[in-house]
One Martini backbone bead per residue (centre of mass of N, CA, C, O) as a GRO file, in nm:
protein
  120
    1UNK     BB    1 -15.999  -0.091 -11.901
    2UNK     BB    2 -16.099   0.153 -12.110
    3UNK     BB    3 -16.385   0.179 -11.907
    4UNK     BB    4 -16.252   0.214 -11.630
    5UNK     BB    5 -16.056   0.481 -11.666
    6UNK     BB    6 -16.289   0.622 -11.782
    7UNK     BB    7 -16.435   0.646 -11.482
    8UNK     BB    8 -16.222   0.775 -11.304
    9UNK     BB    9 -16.189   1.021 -11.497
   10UNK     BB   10 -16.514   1.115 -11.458
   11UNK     BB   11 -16.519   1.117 -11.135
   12UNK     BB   12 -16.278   1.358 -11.225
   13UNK     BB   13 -16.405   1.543 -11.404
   14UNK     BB   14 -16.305   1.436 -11.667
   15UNK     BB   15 -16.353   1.373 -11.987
   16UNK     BB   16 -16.327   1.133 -12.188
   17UNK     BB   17 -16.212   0.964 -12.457
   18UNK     BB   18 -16.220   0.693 -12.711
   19UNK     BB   19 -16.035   0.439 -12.805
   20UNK     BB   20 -15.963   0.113 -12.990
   21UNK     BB   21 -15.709   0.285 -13.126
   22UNK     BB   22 -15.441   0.440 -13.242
   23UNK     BB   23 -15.555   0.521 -13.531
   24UNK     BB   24 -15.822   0.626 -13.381
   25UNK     BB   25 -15.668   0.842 -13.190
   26UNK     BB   26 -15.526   1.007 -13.444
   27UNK     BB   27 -15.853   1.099 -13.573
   28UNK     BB   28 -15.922   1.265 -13.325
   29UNK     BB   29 -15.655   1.447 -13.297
   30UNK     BB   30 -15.695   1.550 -13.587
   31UNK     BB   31 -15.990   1.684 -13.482
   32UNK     BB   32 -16.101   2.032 -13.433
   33UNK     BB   33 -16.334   1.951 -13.234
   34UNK     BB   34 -16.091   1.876 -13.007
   35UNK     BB   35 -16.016   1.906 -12.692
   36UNK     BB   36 -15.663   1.797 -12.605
   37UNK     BB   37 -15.467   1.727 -12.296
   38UNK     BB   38 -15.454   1.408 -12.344
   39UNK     BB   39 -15.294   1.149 -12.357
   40UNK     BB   40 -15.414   0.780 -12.324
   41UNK     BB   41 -15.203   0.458 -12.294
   42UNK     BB   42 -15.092   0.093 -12.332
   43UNK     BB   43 -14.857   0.009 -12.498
   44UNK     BB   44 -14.994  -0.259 -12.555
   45UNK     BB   45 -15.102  -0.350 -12.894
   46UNK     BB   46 -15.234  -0.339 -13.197
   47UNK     BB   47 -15.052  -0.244 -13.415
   48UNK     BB   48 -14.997   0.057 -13.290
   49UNK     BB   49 -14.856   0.124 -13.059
   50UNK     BB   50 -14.791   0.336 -12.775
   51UNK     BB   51 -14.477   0.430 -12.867
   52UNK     BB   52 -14.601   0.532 -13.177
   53UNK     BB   53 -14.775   0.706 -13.067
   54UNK     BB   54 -14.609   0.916 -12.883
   55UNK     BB   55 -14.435   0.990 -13.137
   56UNK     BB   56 -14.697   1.101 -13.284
   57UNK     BB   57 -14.779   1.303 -13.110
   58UNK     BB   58 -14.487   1.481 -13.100
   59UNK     BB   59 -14.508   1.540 -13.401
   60UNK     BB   60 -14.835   1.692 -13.398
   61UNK     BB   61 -14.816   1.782 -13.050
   62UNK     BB   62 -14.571   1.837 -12.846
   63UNK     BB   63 -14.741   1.987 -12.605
   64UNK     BB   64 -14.826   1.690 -12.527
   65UNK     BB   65 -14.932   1.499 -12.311
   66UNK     BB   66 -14.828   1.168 -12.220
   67UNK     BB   67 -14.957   0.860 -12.118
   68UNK     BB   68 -14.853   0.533 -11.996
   69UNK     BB   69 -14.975   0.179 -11.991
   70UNK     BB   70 -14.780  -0.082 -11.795
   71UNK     BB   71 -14.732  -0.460 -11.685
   72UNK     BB   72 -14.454  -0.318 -11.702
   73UNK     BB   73 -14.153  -0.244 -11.675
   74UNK     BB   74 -14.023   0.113 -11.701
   75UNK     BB   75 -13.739  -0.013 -11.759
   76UNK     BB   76 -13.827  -0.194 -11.974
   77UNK     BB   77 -13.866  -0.030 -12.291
   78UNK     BB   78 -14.043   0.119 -12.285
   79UNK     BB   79 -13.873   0.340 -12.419
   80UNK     BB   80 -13.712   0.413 -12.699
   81UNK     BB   81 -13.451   0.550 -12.820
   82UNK     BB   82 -13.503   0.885 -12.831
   83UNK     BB   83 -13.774   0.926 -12.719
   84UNK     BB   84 -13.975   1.076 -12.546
   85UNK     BB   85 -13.923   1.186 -12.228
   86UNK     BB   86 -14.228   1.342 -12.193
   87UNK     BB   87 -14.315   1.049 -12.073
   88UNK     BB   88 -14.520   0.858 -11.914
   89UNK     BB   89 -14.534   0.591 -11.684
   90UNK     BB   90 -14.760   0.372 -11.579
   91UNK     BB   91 -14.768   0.075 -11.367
   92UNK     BB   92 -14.952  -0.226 -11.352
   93UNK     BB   93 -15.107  -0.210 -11.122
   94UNK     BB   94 -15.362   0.070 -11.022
   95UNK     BB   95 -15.512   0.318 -10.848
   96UNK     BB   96 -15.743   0.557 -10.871
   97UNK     BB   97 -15.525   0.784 -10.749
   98UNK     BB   98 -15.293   0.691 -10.960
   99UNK     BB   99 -15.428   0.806 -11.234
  100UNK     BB  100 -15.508   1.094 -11.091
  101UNK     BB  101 -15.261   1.147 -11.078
  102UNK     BB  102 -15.068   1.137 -11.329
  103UNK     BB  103 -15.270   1.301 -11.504
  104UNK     BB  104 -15.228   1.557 -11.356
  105UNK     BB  105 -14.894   1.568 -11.362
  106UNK     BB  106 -14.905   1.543 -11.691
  107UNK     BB  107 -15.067   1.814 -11.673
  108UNK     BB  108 -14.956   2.017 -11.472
  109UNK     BB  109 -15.209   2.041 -11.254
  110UNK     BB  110 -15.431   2.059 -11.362
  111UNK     BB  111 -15.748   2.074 -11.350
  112UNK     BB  112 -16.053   1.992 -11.376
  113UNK     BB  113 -16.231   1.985 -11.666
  114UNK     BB  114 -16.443   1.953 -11.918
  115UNK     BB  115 -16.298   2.054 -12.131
  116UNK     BB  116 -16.100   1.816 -12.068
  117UNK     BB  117 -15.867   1.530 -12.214
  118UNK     BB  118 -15.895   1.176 -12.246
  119UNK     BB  119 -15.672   0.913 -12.364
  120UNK     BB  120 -15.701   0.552 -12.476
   0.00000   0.00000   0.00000
């Protein structure tokens, strides 16, 4: 998933970085050699969820839009209580103009330009 994502994104003109995990997104965010315009990640994963990476990002970037995406009803607990409301969830499956429309929309309709970055 995270390689056509990675495509998708890259189609529609967005720079798109990867990360393994959300740990490893944590350390390229911390990274002052890019610029960051957008977390994109899953809710699910194995060690840290996607719900704790987005509370640590509005903890160490507040103004970063986060998207995240899920298999899951984006009403069953998709966010714990208290989390950040500026958080959007995609719902799983979409179609790539589904994904290219949230990131935009989570972007505040920013065009794509290549300075911009989309994280899985």
């Amino acid at each position: 998933v995270r390689r056509l994502v990675r495509q998708i994104l890259t189609a529609q003109g967005y720079e798109a970085l990867e990360a393994a995990s959300a740990e490893e997104a944590l350390e390229v965010l911390a990274n002052p050699g890019h610029s960051i315009a957008l977390v994109l990640s899953d809710i699910l994963m194995s060690g840290i969820s996607g719900r704790e990476l987005a509370r640590r990002v509005k903890l160490e970037r507040p103004g970063l839009p986060v998207l995240l995406m899920s298999g899951f009803d984006a009403h069953e607990g998709a966010l714990e209580p208290g989390s950040a409301s500026d958080v959007t969830v995609l719902p799983k499956p979409f179609r790539p103009r589904d994904l290219a429309r949230a990131v935009k929309d989570a972007m505040g309709s920013k065009p794509a330009a290549p300075a911009e970055s989309a994280r899985d």
